[in-house]
Amino acid sequence: GAVVSQHPSWVICKSGTSVKIECRSLDFQATTMFWYRQFPKQSLMLMATSNEGSKATYEQGVEKDKFLINHASLTLSTLTVTSAHPEDSSFYICSAPGLAFTDTQYFGPGTRLTVL
Amino acid sequence: AQKITQTQPGMFVQEKEAVTLDCTYDTSDPSYGLFWYKQPSSGEMIFLIYQGSYDQQNATEGRYSLNFQKARKSANLVISASQLGDSAMYFCAMRPSNYQLIWGAGTKLIIKP
């Protein structure tokens, strides 16, 4: 099956610094990647949809300048949390859509971000 | 409005018993898909089972089955012979015609030995 990797698995950073999370499709090409955010004991919240070679589409209420998304190639999408603050601490998950309507999305293992 | 509702925030079940996790949905799309995912404490999302709106039979995958009642707009997950490793968060999700997944709030399942 399709494999999506994320790096890093977890990161701790100081308030005010920027953190980049990489999401790679290892054995397939992903023209689209979804970025989710998940707070403890809550569901997944879609932040944005990245498309290879074009600007990402952000969900309402998500700050574009805060969460920079780049999808520079068919196998790599990145999320950069700029000037991170403690309230940005969360679990971030990327996923690629399946080829068919009946296919599951293919999820990365997630990145746990803690901002001190 | 398109929505997924999971009314059980948490459940305790004795090992080896069957468990039913509830999921109701709301959509006006005639074509949609329903998914169940398991999320253990490690955080990875594990796909369990899929049911299409036009599927005549309930989906089954090993110990997982989906009790699909279209008229009631429910898609309950049934886990037979529960195991300790089944302890996790379980999410129901719906894919309407626009391909975007809509997520339920999740149910935390704890299997007791």
Short mmCIF file of C-alpha atoms in Angstrom, two decimals, chain B residues 2-112:
data_model
loop_
_atom_site.label_atom_id
_atom_site.label_comp_id
_atom_site.label_asym_id
_atom_site.label_seq_id
_atom_site.Cartn_x
_atom_site.Cartn_y
_atom_site.Cartn_z
CA GLN B 2 -22.77 17.44 6.39
CA LYS B 3 -21.92 15.98 9.74
CA ILE B 4 -20.70 12.90 11.56
CA THR B 5 -21.84 12.23 15.10
CA GLN B 6 -20.23 9.83 17.54
CA THR B 7 -22.17 10.00 20.78
CA GLN B 8 -19.95 7.77 22.91
CA PRO B 9 -16.94 9.68 24.24
CA GLY B 10 -15.64 6.54 25.93
CA MET B 11 -16.41 2.87 26.42
CA PHE B 12 -15.13 0.13 28.71
CA VAL B 13 -15.53 -3.41 27.43
CA GLN B 14 -14.44 -6.72 28.86
CA GLU B 15 -11.89 -8.62 26.81
CA LYS B 16 -13.40 -11.14 24.37
CA GLU B 17 -16.75 -9.38 24.33
CA ALA B 18 -18.16 -7.80 21.21
CA VAL B 19 -18.40 -4.02 21.10
CA THR B 20 -20.45 -1.65 18.99
CA LEU B 21 -19.27 1.88 18.35
CA ASP B 22 -21.99 4.22 17.20
CA CYS B 23 -21.82 6.59 14.25
CA THR B 24 -24.56 8.58 12.62
CA TYR B 25 -24.14 10.83 9.65
CA ASP B 26 -25.94 13.54 7.79
CA THR B 27 -25.55 14.36 4.12
CA SER B 28 -27.73 15.20 1.18
CA ASP B 29 -25.29 13.67 -1.30
CA PRO B 30 -26.65 10.49 -2.87
CA SER B 31 -23.14 9.11 -3.20
CA TYR B 32 -20.86 8.96 -0.19
CA GLY B 33 -18.43 6.71 1.60
CA LEU B 34 -18.09 5.87 5.26
CA PHE B 35 -14.80 4.99 6.91
CA TRP B 36 -13.68 3.83 10.32
CA TYR B 37 -10.20 4.45 11.65
CA LYS B 38 -8.36 3.32 14.74
CA GLN B 39 -5.86 5.63 16.42
CA PRO B 40 -3.74 4.00 19.14
CA SER B 41 -1.77 6.06 21.60
CA SER B 42 1.13 6.22 19.12
CA GLY B 43 -1.01 8.54 17.00
CA GLU B 44 -1.00 6.73 13.69
CA MET B 45 -4.32 6.54 11.88
CA ILE B 46 -5.15 2.96 10.92
CA PHE B 47 -7.82 2.35 8.31
CA LEU B 48 -10.25 -0.35 9.41
CA ILE B 49 -13.22 -0.59 7.09
CA TYR B 50 -15.12 1.16 4.30
CA GLN B 51 -18.80 1.21 3.33
CA GLY B 52 -20.12 2.81 0.19
CA SER B 53 -23.58 4.35 0.12
CA TYR B 54 -24.65 2.09 -2.71
CA ASP B 55 -23.22 -1.08 -1.23
CA GLN B 56 -25.98 -3.60 -0.68
CA GLN B 57 -24.14 -5.64 1.92
CA ASN B 58 -22.54 -4.59 5.16
CA ALA B 59 -18.76 -4.39 4.93
CA THR B 60 -16.65 -6.86 6.89
CA GLU B 61 -12.90 -7.03 7.49
CA GLY B 62 -11.80 -9.78 9.83
CA ARG B 63 -13.13 -8.98 13.30
CA TYR B 64 -14.54 -5.67 12.09
CA SER B 65 -17.94 -5.28 10.54
CA LEU B 66 -19.97 -2.23 9.72
CA ASN B 67 -23.67 -2.23 10.56
CA PHE B 68 -24.91 0.07 7.81
CA GLN B 69 -28.48 1.28 8.16
CA LYS B 70 -28.98 3.76 5.36
CA ALA B 71 -32.50 4.82 6.27
CA ARG B 72 -31.36 5.65 9.80
CA LYS B 73 -28.12 7.17 8.51
CA SER B 74 -26.08 5.09 10.85
CA ALA B 75 -22.83 3.23 10.30
CA ASN B 76 -21.91 1.50 13.51
CA LEU B 77 -18.64 -0.39 13.85
CA VAL B 78 -18.82 -3.81 15.42
CA ILE B 79 -15.68 -5.42 16.80
CA SER B 80 -16.09 -9.07 17.62
CA ALA B 81 -14.09 -10.88 20.29
CA SER B 82 -12.34 -7.76 21.53
CA GLN B 83 -8.67 -7.90 22.41
CA LEU B 84 -6.50 -5.78 24.66
CA GLY B 85 -4.84 -4.36 21.57
CA ASP B 86 -8.16 -2.92 20.45
CA SER B 87 -7.85 -0.22 23.10
CA ALA B 88 -7.59 3.03 21.13
CA MET B 89 -9.51 5.99 19.79
CA TYR B 90 -11.91 5.15 17.01
CA PHE B 91 -13.04 7.67 14.44
CA CYS B 92 -15.90 7.50 12.00
CA ALA B 93 -15.50 9.60 8.87
CA MET B 94 -17.63 10.36 5.85
CA ARG B 95 -16.56 11.25 2.37
CA PRO B 96 -19.28 13.10 0.48
CA SER B 97 -19.04 13.75 -3.23
CA ASN B 98 -16.37 16.44 -2.87
CA TYR B 99 -13.81 13.87 -1.71
CA GLN B 100 -13.07 15.65 1.58
CA LEU B 101 -13.32 13.57 4.74
CA ILE B 102 -15.61 14.77 7.52
CA TRP B 103 -14.65 13.43 10.93
CA GLY B 104 -16.58 12.44 13.99
CA ALA B 105 -15.41 13.39 17.48
CA GLY B 106 -14.17 9.89 18.20
CA THR B 107 -14.78 7.22 20.82
CA LYS B 108 -12.13 6.10 23.27
CA LEU B 109 -12.37 2.34 23.69
CA ILE B 110 -10.71 0.62 26.62
CA ILE B 111 -10.63 -3.14 26.75
CA LYS B 112 -10.43 -4.56 30.26
#
